[in-house]
GROMACS .gro file of C-alpha atoms in nm:
model
  180
    1MET     CA    1   0.000   0.000   0.000
    2SER     CA    2   0.106   0.352  -0.070
    3GLU     CA    3   0.229   0.571   0.214
    4TYR     CA    4   0.077   0.881   0.055
    5ARG     CA    5  -0.294   0.967   0.055
    6PRO     CA    6  -0.395   1.299  -0.100
    7VAL     CA    7  -0.689   1.489   0.046
    8LYS     CA    8  -0.819   1.776  -0.164
    9THR     CA    9  -0.840   2.108   0.019
   10LYS     CA   10  -1.195   2.162  -0.107
   11ILE     CA   11  -1.303   1.921   0.170
   12TRP     CA   12  -1.305   2.222   0.405
   13HIS     CA   13  -1.585   2.374   0.195
   14ASP     CA   14  -1.788   2.056   0.157
   15GLU     CA   15  -2.136   2.108   0.302
   16TRP     CA   16  -2.155   1.761   0.460
   17PHE     CA   17  -1.801   1.772   0.602
   18CYS     CA   18  -1.862   2.114   0.760
   19THR     CA   19  -2.149   1.968   0.965
   20LEU     CA   20  -1.922   1.708   1.130
   21THR     CA   21  -1.795   1.735   1.485
   22PRO     CA   22  -1.417   1.735   1.540
   23GLU     CA   23  -1.427   1.365   1.638
   24GLU     CA   24  -1.630   1.280   1.327
   25ARG     CA   25  -1.380   1.470   1.112
   26CYS     CA   26  -1.098   1.281   1.278
   27LEU     CA   27  -1.261   0.948   1.193
   28TRP     CA   28  -1.334   1.061   0.836
   29PHE     CA   29  -0.968   1.153   0.784
   30PHE     CA   30  -0.868   0.819   0.937
   31LEU     CA   31  -1.093   0.633   0.689
   32LEU     CA   32  -0.946   0.831   0.399
   33THR     CA   33  -0.581   0.802   0.497
   34ASN     CA   34  -0.512   0.496   0.713
   35GLU     CA   35  -0.248   0.241   0.615
   36TYR     CA   36  -0.508  -0.011   0.491
   37THR     CA   37  -0.679   0.230   0.248
   38HIS     CA   38  -0.662   0.122  -0.115
   39VAL     CA   39  -0.671   0.372  -0.400
   40SER     CA   40  -1.004   0.220  -0.506
   41GLY     CA   41  -1.165   0.327  -0.178
   42ILE     CA   42  -1.235  -0.038  -0.095
   43TYR     CA   43  -1.042  -0.214   0.178
   44GLU     CA   44  -1.073  -0.452   0.469
   45LEU     CA   45  -1.130  -0.297   0.810
   46PRO     CA   46  -1.283  -0.494   1.099
   47LYS     CA   47  -1.517  -0.273   1.304
   48GLY     CA   48  -1.335  -0.374   1.622
   49LEU     CA   49  -1.021  -0.195   1.502
   50ILE     CA   50  -1.185   0.137   1.416
   51SER     CA   51  -1.170   0.299   1.761
   52PRO     CA   52  -0.824   0.170   1.862
   53LEU     CA   53  -0.661   0.261   1.530
   54SER     CA   54  -0.832   0.597   1.482
   55GLY     CA   55  -0.812   0.712   1.842
   56CYS     CA   56  -1.181   0.809   1.830
   57MET     CA   57  -1.359   0.685   2.142
   58GLU     CA   58  -1.694   0.676   1.958
   59GLY     CA   59  -1.537   0.537   1.639
   60VAL     CA   60  -1.785   0.255   1.573
   61LYS     CA   61  -2.085   0.476   1.650
   62ILE     CA   62  -1.959   0.745   1.411
   63PHE     CA   63  -1.876   0.478   1.153
   64GLU     CA   64  -2.237   0.355   1.170
   65LYS     CA   65  -2.355   0.714   1.122
   66PHE     CA   66  -2.146   0.737   0.803
   67VAL     CA   67  -2.301   0.408   0.685
   68GLU     CA   68  -2.653   0.540   0.756
   69GLN     CA   69  -2.572   0.858   0.561
   70ASP     CA   70  -2.448   0.639   0.271
   71LYS     CA   71  -2.106   0.804   0.275
   72ILE     CA   72  -1.956   0.459   0.318
   73ARG     CA   73  -2.079   0.106   0.264
   74TYR     CA   74  -1.973  -0.190   0.472
   75LYS     CA   75  -2.009  -0.560   0.400
   76ASN     CA   76  -1.831  -0.871   0.527
   77GLY     CA   77  -1.559  -0.666   0.696
   78PHE     CA   78  -1.487  -0.458   0.384
   79LEU     CA   79  -1.537  -0.085   0.359
   80PHE     CA   80  -1.621   0.117   0.047
   81ILE     CA   81  -1.581   0.494   0.066
   82ARG     CA   82  -1.820   0.647  -0.186
   83ASN     CA   83  -1.663   0.909  -0.414
   84TYR     CA   84  -1.314   0.816  -0.296
   85ILE     CA   85  -1.164   0.780  -0.643
   86LYS     CA   86  -1.342   1.090  -0.769
   87ASN     CA   87  -1.128   1.288  -0.527
   88GLN     CA   88  -0.805   1.105  -0.607
   89THR     CA   89  -0.751   1.217  -0.965
   90LYS     CA   90  -0.883   1.474  -1.212
   91GLU     CA   91  -0.993   1.210  -1.463
   92PHE     CA   92  -0.898   0.856  -1.543
   93ASN     CA   93  -0.627   0.785  -1.793
   94LYS     CA   94  -0.608   0.416  -1.878
   95GLN     CA   95  -0.229   0.441  -1.884
   96ASP     CA   96  -0.225   0.584  -1.531
   97ASN     CA   97  -0.098   0.358  -1.252
   98ILE     CA   98  -0.400   0.447  -1.037
   99PHE     CA   99  -0.636   0.319  -1.307
  100LYS     CA  100  -0.428   0.004  -1.355
  101SER     CA  101  -0.414  -0.059  -0.981
  102ILE     CA  102  -0.791  -0.033  -0.941
  103ILE     CA  103  -0.853  -0.259  -1.243
  104ALA     CA  104  -0.614  -0.519  -1.099
  105TYR     CA  105  -0.778  -0.492  -0.755
  106LEU     CA  106  -1.127  -0.540  -0.901
  107SER     CA  107  -1.008  -0.834  -1.110
  108GLU     CA  108  -0.874  -1.000  -0.794
  109ASN     CA  109  -1.195  -0.914  -0.604
  110PRO     CA  110  -1.482  -0.908  -0.858
  111HIS     CA  111  -1.739  -0.959  -0.581
  112PHE     CA  112  -1.679  -0.597  -0.474
  113ILE     CA  113  -1.863  -0.477  -0.786
  114GLU     CA  114  -2.183  -0.644  -0.671
  115TRP     CA  115  -2.131  -0.595  -0.296
  116PHE     CA  116  -2.098  -0.220  -0.331
  117ASP     CA  117  -2.315  -0.171  -0.643
  118LEU     CA  118  -2.025  -0.014  -0.831
  119HIS     CA  119  -2.223  -0.030  -1.157
  120ASN     CA  120  -2.419   0.271  -1.029
  121GLU     CA  121  -2.122   0.470  -0.898
  122ALA     CA  122  -2.030   0.727  -1.166
  123PRO     CA  123  -1.653   0.735  -1.097
  124TYR     CA  124  -1.636   0.354  -1.130
  125LYS     CA  125  -1.824   0.322  -1.461
  126PRO     CA  126  -1.514   0.364  -1.685
  127LEU     CA  127  -1.328   0.115  -1.467
  128ILE     CA  128  -1.602  -0.144  -1.491
  129ARG     CA  129  -1.625  -0.094  -1.868
  130ALA     CA  130  -1.250  -0.156  -1.892
  131TRP     CA  131  -1.281  -0.457  -1.662
  132GLN     CA  132  -1.560  -0.604  -1.875
  133ASP     CA  133  -1.390  -0.528  -2.208
  134PRO     CA  134  -1.216  -0.841  -2.339
  135MET     CA  135  -0.983  -0.617  -2.539
  136VAL     CA  136  -0.826  -0.465  -2.225
  137ASN     CA  137  -0.534  -0.647  -2.068
  138GLY     CA  138  -0.453  -0.693  -1.698
  139LYS     CA  139  -0.281  -0.356  -1.691
  140GLY     CA  140  -0.584  -0.166  -1.822
  141GLU     CA  141  -0.423  -0.131  -2.166
  142ARG     CA  142  -0.606  -0.193  -2.495
  143VAL     CA  143  -0.470  -0.493  -2.683
  144LYS     CA  144  -0.474  -0.565  -3.056
  145GLY     CA  145  -0.643  -0.867  -3.209
  146LYS     CA  146  -0.891  -1.104  -3.052
  147VAL     CA  147  -0.739  -1.171  -2.714
  148SER     CA  148  -0.949  -1.262  -2.414
  149SER     CA  149  -0.858  -1.053  -2.113
  150PRO     CA  150  -0.799  -1.220  -1.778
  151LEU     CA  151  -1.015  -0.936  -1.645
  152ALA     CA  152  -1.320  -1.023  -1.856
  153PRO     CA  153  -1.609  -1.153  -1.642
  154THR     CA  154  -1.635  -1.475  -1.843
  155ALA     CA  155  -1.267  -1.547  -1.780
  156LEU     CA  156  -1.314  -1.476  -1.409
  157LEU     CA  157  -1.622  -1.697  -1.389
  158ALA     CA  158  -1.440  -1.980  -1.567
  159ALA     CA  159  -1.139  -1.945  -1.338
  160ALA     CA  160  -1.365  -1.940  -1.032
  161SER     CA  161  -1.550  -2.249  -1.151
  162ALA     CA  162  -1.222  -2.428  -1.208
  163ALA     CA  163  -1.118  -2.337  -0.854
  164ASP     CA  164  -1.466  -2.440  -0.730
  165GLU     CA  165  -1.518  -2.093  -0.585
  166SER     CA  166  -1.772  -1.831  -0.689
  167PRO     CA  167  -1.628  -1.488  -0.775
  168LEU     CA  168  -1.920  -1.336  -0.588
  169SER     CA  169  -1.845  -1.524  -0.268
  170PRO     CA  170  -1.646  -1.362   0.012
  171PRO     CA  171  -1.269  -1.385  -0.019
  172ARG     CA  172  -1.100  -1.678   0.153
  173GLY     CA  173  -1.091  -1.631   0.526
  174VAL     CA  174  -1.403  -1.408   0.531
  175PRO     CA  175  -1.704  -1.601   0.657
  176SER     CA  176  -2.017  -1.546   0.450
  177GLY     CA  177  -2.311  -1.373   0.613
  178THR     CA  178  -2.097  -1.150   0.837
  179GLY     CA  179  -2.082  -0.775   0.835
  180ALA     CA  180  -2.352  -0.524   0.753
   0.00000   0.00000   0.00000
């Protein structure tokens, strides 16, 4: 994981952010910048670690408030920060390492697309199109000829079937039916 997490200064003028208490702001910055955060805005974070790692005494309660406000989504121990990637870059360039990293992450964890309804998240639409395009390779680059991408859903489904594991099931080590 990267040791650098940019936060745009316009956050201080965001209507929602300005309504937060200092402890809520602290937790929000923790969620945006902690060592587990992935550039996609999706990462694993057990609820039991929120207060100890963030230093916020009411961390879980505030976290639940953010879930209720649909600022974040939480399922099976994984967190999705809505609009995270929108604030990471001006626009996606398929040659950009951020784009390639997110494509690779989604290809390794295709269940996130369904879990967090990424099809309906505007910043993720170009990523999902690239992920579904059989003419895009594992690095997010367009390839010539008729080559099936390892990122294409059919390839992922076939690989999952061969491994006797559904791509929409929780990752290994995550019990199904847990989380919010």
